[in-house]
Structures are given as structure tokens and as C-alpha cells.
Short mmCIF file of C-alpha atoms in Angstrom, two decimals:
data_model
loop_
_atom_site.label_atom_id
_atom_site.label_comp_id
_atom_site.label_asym_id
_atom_site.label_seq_id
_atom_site.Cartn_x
_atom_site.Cartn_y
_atom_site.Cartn_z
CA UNK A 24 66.68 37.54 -41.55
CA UNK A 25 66.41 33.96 -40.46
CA UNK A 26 63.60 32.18 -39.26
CA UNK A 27 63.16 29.70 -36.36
CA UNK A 28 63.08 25.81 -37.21
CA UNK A 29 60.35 23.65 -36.35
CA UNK A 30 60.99 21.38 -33.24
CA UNK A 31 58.96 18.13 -32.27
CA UNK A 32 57.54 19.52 -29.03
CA UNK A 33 55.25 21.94 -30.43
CA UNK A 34 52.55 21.84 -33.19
CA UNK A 35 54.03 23.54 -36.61
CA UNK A 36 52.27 23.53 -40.30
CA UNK A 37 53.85 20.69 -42.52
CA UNK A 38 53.07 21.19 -46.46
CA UNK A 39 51.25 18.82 -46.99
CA UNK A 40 52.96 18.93 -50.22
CA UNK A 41 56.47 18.15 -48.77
CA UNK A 42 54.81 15.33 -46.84
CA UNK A 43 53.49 13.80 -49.87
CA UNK A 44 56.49 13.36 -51.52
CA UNK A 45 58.13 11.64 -48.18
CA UNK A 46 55.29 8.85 -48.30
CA UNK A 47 56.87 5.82 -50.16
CA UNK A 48 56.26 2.26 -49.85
CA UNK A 49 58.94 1.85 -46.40
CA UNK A 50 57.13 5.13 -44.42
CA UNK A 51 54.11 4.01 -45.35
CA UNK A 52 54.93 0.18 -44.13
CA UNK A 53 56.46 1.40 -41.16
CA UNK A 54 59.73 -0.25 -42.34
CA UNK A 55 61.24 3.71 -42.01
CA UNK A 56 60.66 6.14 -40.20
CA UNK A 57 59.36 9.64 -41.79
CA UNK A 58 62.91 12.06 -42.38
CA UNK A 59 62.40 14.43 -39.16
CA UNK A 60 65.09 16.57 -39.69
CA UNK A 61 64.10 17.23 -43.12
CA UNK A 62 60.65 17.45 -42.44
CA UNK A 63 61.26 19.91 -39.68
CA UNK A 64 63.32 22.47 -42.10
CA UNK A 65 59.69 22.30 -44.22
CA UNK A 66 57.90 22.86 -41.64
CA UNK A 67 56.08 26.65 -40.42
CA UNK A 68 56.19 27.73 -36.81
CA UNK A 69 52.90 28.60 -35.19
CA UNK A 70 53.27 31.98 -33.81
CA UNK A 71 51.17 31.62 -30.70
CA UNK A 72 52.85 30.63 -27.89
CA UNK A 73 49.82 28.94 -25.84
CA UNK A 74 50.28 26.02 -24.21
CA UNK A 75 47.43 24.50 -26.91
CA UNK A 76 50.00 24.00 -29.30
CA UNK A 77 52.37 21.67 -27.09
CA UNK A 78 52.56 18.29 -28.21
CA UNK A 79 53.53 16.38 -24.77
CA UNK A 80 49.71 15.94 -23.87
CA UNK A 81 48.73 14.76 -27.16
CA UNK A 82 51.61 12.44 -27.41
CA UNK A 83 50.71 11.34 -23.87
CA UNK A 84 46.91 10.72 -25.35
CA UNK A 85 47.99 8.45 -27.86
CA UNK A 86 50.74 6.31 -25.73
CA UNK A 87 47.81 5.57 -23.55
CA UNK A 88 45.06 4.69 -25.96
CA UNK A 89 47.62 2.19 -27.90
CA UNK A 90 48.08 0.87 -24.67
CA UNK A 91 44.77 0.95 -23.76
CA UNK A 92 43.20 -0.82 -26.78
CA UNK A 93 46.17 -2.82 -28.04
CA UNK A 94 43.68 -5.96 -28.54
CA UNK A 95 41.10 -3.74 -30.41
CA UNK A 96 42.63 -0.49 -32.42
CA UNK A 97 39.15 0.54 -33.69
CA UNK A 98 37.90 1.12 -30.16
CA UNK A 99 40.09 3.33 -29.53
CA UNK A 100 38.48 5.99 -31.78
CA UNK A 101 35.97 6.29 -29.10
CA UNK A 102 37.92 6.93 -26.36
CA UNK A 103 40.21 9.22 -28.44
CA UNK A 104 38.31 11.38 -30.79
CA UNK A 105 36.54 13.70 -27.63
CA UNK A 106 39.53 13.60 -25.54
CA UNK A 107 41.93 14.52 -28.63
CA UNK A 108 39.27 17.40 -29.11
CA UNK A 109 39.56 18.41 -25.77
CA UNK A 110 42.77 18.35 -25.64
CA UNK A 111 43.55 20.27 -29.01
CA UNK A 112 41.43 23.13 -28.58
CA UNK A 113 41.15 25.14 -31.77
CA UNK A 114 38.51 26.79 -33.72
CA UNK A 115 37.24 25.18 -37.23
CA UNK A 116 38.93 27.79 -39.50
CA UNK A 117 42.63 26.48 -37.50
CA UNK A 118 41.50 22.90 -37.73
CA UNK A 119 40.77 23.20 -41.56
CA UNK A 120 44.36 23.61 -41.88
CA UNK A 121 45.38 19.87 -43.43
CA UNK A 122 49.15 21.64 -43.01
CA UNK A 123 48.52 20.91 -39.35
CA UNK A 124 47.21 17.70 -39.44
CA UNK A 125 50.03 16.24 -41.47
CA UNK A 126 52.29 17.76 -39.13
CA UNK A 127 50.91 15.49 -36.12
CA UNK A 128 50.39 12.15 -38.41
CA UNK A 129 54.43 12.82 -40.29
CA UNK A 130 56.56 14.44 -36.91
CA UNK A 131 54.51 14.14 -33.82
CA UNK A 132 53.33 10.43 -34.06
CA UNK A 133 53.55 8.31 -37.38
CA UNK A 134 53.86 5.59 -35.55
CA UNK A 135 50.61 5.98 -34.08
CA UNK A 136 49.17 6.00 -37.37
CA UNK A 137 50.68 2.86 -38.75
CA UNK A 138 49.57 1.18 -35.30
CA UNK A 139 45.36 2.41 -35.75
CA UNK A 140 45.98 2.43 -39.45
CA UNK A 141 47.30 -0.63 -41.02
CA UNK A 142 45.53 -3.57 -42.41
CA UNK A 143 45.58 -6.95 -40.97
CA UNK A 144 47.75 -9.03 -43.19
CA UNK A 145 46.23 -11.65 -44.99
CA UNK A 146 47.96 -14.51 -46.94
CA UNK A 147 49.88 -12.05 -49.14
CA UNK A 148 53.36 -12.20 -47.85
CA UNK A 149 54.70 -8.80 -48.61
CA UNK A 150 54.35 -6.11 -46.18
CA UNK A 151 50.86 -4.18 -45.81
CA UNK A 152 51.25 -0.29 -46.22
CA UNK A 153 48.76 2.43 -44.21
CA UNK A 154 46.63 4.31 -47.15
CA UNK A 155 48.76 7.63 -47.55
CA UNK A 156 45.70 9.69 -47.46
CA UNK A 157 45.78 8.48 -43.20
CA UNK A 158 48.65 10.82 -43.13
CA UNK A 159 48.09 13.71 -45.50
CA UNK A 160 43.98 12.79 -46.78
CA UNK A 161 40.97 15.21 -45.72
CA UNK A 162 39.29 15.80 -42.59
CA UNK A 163 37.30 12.64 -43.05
CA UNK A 164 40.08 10.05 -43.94
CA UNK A 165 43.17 11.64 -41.85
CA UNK A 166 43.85 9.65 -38.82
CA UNK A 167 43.45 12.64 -36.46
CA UNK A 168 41.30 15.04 -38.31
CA UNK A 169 38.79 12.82 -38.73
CA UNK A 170 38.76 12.27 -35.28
CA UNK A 171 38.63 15.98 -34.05
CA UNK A 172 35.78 16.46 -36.65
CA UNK A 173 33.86 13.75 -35.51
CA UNK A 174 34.21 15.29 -32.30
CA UNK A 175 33.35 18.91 -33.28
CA UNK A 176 30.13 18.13 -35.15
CA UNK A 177 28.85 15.17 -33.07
CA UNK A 178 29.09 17.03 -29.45
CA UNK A 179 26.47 18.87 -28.49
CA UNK A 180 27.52 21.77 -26.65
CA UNK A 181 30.13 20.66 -23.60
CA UNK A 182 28.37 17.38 -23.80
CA UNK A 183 30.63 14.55 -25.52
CA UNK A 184 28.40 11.49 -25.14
CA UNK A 185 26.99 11.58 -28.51
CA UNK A 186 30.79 11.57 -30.19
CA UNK A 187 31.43 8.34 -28.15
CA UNK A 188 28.17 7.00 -30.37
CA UNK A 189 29.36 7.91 -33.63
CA UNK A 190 32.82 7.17 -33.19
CA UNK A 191 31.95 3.83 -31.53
CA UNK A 192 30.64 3.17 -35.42
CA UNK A 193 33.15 2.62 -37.47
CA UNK A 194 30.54 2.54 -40.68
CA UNK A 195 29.87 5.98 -39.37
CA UNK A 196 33.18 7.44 -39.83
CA UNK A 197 33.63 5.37 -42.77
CA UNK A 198 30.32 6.46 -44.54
CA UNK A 199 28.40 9.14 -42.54
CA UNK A 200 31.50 11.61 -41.50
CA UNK A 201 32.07 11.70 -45.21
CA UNK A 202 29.07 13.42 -46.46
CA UNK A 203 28.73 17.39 -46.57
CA UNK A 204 25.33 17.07 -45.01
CA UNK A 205 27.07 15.86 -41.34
CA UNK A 206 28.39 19.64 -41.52
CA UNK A 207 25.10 20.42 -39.80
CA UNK A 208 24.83 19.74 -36.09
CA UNK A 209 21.26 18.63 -35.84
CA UNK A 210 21.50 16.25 -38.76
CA UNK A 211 24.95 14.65 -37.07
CA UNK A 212 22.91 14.52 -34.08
CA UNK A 213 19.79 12.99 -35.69
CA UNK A 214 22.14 10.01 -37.19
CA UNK A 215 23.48 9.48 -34.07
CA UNK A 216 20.35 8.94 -32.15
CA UNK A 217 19.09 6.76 -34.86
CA UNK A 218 22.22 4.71 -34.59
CA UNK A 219 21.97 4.51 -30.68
CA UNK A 220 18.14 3.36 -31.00
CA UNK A 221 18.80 0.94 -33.33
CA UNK A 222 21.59 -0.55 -31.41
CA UNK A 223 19.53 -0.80 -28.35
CA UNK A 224 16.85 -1.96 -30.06
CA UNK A 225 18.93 -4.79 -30.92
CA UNK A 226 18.43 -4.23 -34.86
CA UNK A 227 20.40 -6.89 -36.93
CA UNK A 228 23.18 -5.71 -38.77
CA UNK A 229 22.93 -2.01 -37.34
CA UNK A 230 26.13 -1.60 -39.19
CA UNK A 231 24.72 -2.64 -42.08
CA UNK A 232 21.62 -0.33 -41.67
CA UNK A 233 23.41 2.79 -40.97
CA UNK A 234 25.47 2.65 -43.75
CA UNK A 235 22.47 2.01 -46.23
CA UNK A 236 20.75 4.86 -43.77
CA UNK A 237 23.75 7.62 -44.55
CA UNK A 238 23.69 7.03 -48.00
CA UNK A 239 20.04 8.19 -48.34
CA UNK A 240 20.30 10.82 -46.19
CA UNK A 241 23.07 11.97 -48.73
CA UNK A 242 20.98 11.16 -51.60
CA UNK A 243 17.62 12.79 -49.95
CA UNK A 244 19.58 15.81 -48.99
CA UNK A 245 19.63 17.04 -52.54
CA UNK A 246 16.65 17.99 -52.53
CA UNK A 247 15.46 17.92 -48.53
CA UNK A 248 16.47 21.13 -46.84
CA UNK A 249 17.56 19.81 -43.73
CA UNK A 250 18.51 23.19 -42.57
CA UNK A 251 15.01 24.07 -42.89
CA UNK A 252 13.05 21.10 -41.59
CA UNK A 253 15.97 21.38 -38.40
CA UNK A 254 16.96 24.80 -38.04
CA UNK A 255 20.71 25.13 -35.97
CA UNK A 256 21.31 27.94 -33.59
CA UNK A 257 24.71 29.97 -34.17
CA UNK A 258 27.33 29.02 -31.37
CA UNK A 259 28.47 31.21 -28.87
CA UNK A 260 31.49 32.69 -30.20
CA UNK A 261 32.77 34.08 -26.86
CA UNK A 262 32.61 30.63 -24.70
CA UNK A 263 34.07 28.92 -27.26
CA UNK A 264 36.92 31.51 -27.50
CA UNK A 265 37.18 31.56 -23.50
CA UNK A 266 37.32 27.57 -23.71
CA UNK A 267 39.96 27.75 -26.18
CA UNK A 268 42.04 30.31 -24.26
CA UNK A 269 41.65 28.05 -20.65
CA UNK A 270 43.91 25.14 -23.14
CA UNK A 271 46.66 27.53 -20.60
CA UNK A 272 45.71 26.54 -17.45
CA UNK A 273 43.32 23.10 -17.94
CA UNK A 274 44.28 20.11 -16.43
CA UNK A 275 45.02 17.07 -18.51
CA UNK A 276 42.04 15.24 -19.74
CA UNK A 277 40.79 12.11 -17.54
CA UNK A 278 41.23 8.88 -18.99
CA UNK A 279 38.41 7.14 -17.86
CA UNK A 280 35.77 9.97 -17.71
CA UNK A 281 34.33 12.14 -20.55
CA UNK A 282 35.88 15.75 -20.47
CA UNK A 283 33.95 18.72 -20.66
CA UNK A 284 33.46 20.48 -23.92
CA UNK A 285 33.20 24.11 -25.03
CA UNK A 286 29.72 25.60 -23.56
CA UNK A 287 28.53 27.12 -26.71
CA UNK A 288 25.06 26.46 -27.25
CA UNK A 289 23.32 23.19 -27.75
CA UNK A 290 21.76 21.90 -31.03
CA UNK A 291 18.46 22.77 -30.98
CA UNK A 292 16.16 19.95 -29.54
CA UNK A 293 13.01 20.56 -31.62
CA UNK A 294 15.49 20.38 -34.41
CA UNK A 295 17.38 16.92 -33.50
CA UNK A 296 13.67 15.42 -33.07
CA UNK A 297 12.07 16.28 -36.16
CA UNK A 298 15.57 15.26 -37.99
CA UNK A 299 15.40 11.67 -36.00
CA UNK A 300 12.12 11.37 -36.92
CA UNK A 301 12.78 12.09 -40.72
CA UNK A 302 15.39 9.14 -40.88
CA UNK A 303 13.86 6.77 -38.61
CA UNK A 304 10.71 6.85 -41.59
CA UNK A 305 13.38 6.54 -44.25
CA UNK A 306 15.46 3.61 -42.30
CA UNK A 307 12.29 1.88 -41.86
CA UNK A 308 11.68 2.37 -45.87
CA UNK A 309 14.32 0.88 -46.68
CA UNK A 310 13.78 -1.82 -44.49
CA UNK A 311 10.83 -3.08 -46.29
CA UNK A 312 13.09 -2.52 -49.08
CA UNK A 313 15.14 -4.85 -48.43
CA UNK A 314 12.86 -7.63 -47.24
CA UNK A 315 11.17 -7.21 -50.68
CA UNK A 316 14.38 -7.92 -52.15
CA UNK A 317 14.59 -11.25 -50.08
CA UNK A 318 11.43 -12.16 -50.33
CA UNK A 319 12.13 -11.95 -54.73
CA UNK A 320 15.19 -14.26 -53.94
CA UNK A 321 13.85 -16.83 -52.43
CA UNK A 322 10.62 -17.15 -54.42
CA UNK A 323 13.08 -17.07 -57.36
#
């Protein structure tokens, strides 16, 4: 019995095992390109023949948003992360797949990933390399799962707006999208507001602030409920499935207006309030925290 190859036009699962052991120094320095053929002949077909698993419209996504932010890469994690969601339209249990994700970053578009990815070099002469862990890492570090994440748990319903927030932050993908606690949608949303009042508040170092914020939510949420002081509402299953199955017939996503995500319920507003309330006490906390501090320098 023989089984049908992998091709570079549509999604496939990619070990990330096999991948792992094709990241050396020149992939990961862009100095070669990942082995494709090779690669392919590892790589699982996905069965379903929906258009969703195509790869021309994400390709097409990530041409434009290199060309779009060539002078700033990190802004284009705003512009890409609901668009890339909209555009890959899966459930969470397909997107958990890392298999899938390494698949994009090693066939699809590596190159992508060395562009957004690697550092600015500095006075060391050799070559900078991308982290391998943008290529094959977890659904926080990956350089397009963490972007679809982002997406999935900072919408709120078909609204995107809040993901352009939070990935508009890069010390909240850096610090926030990392913590187990941003798997529940009211407490994503609550950081998110407190990150968009600070900001037009015109708090210094909001940066700064949010990333001293996350990491007491993380700390507090060891023994805070949050579920319980912000109770979530169970999506609706059947738009997000009929949302999911329209990946057939949608139109491309627009570059220069928000798409429309899957109507499956909103996050509970009660819930989001009492949750922005909660960390807005505990930023301000830490705020006199750290003017204490200060104050003990300079009298020292």
C-alpha cells in the first residue's frame, strides 16, 4: 500500500521530531534553507480536503505583512495574529497539534520566520541564529502558534479588536501569553483592558508595568480562583463549527480592516469587569511598591 507524499501547497503534520534534528546553526541563520524534499517524505497528509488547509492564502498573508512592516517586524504581530486566525480556521484540539505548526514555520515559510525572528546583530561579527524553539517551541514561543493563540483567547466572540491590544504588546506575548492562567477568556480579556487603560492613560513604562502586572497575576492565581471571581460561558460549539466549515467559500481576509471572527459567545461582561477591577487594585499595589523602592534609593 503506498501512501501519498506531502506537497508544499497544502498544510501536512511535520514531526516535530524530524524537524528538530534539521535545525543546525546554517537553517537556523538562514544561511540554508530547511531540506524540503526530505522534510516532505516526513511529513503526514491531512485527510480533509477543505480549502482551510491550502497554504496559498497564508503564504499570501505573510508576503504582505513582511512587506507591510519591513521597517518594524514586531508590528506586524498585530496585523497578523487575527488575520492568520481568520484565515486558518481550526478548532483548539487541531491547533494543539505542534506537528502542524512546525510544518508552516520548516516547509510553508521559514523564511518568514528568520525575517520576524532574528535578532538585530550587535558588534559580534558572526552570524545571529533565530531561537529553534520559533520553529518547533510551544504555542507561546512558535512564530505562528503563538500568534493564532493570542488570537483565540484574546477575541471576544467575532470581535478581534482586543487581539490587536495584546498583540500590539510585545511584553504581553513575551510574558502574559505564557502563563496557564491566559487559558481563561475573561482573565485574557481583563489584562488586555488594563493594558489599553494604562496606555491611554499615558502610564510611564506601560511595558514595564504589564510585565510586573502578569507576573502577579501568575503568582496570585495560585491561590485566587479566577474562574470563580469571573465565571466564562461555554462557546457555541455549532457557530464555531459552521465558521470553520465557511473557510470553503470565505473570501480572503482584508488587509486593512479587522475580519470577522467565529460568533460563539462573548466573554461574559460582568466577568471581564470584576477581573479588570481585580488587577487594576493589584497594578496600583505594586505601584506604590515600587515608588517605596525609589524613595529607599535615594534616601540611601
Amino acid at each position: 500500500m503506498s501512501f501519498p507524499h506531502a506537497t508544499d501547497d497544502r498544510l501536512a503534520l511535520l514531526p516535530v521530531g524530524v524537524a528538530t534534528r534539521f535545525l543546525d546553526q546554517a537553517i537556523l541563520s538562514g544561511a540554508e534553507p530547511p531540506p524540503q524534499v526530505a522534510l516532505l517524505r516526513a511529513a503526514t497528509v491531512i485527510a480533509d480536503p477543505s480549502a482551510r488547509w491550502d497554504t496559498a492564502p497564508v503564504r499570501e498573508l505573510l508576503d504582505h505583512a513582511t512587506a507591510r512592516f519591513a521597517s518594524n517586524r514586531a508590528d506586524a504581530d498585530a496585523w497578523l495574529a487575527p488575520r492568520l486566525h481568520a484565515t486558518m480556521r481550526m478548532t483548539r484540539s487541531e491547533a494543539a497539534d505542534k506537528d502542524l505548526w512546525a510544518y508552516l514555520a520548516m516547509i510553508v515559510a521559514p523564511d518568514y520566520v528568520l525575517w520576524r525572528h532574528t535578532p538585530v546583530g550587535g558588534e559580534d561579527t558572526r552570524r545571529p541564529v533565530v531561537q529553534a524553539s520559533r520553529f518547533v517551541g510551544g504555542s507561546s514561543v512558535q512564530a505562528f502558534a503563538r500568534l493564532w493563540w493570542a488570537a483565540e483567547m484574546c477575541r471576544d466572540g467575532a470581535d478581534y479588536r482586543p487581539v490587536e491590544v495584546a498583540c500590539g504588546n510585545q511584553d504581553f506575548l513575551n510574558t502574559a501569553l505564557r502563563l496557564g492562567i491566559m487559558d481563561h477568556r475573561p482573565t485574557a480579556l481583563a489584562v488586555v483592558r488594563v493594558m489599553e487603560n494604562l496606555t491611554s492613560a499615558g502610564a510611564p513604562r506601560p511595558g514595564d508595568q504589564v510585565n510586573a502586572l502578569c507576573k502577579a497575576i501568575g503568582i496570585a492565581g495560585s491561590t485566587l480562583m479566577y474562574e470563580v471571581i469571573g465565571p466564562d460561558e461555554l462557546p457555541n460549539d455549532a457557530e464555531l463549527l459552521a465558521w470553520i466549515d465557511e473557510a470553503d467559500s470565505a473570501p480572503p481576509v482584508a488587509w486593512d480592516r479587522l475580519p470577522d471572527g467565529p460568533d460563539d459567545g462573548t466573554a461574559p461582561t460582568a466577568s471581564v469587569d470584576a477581573l479588570t477591577h481585580l488587577f487594576e487594585d493589584l497594578n496600583e499595589h505594586l505601584g506604590r511598591l515600587r515608588d517605596r523602592r525609589r524613595t529607599s534609593v535615594t534616601r540611601g
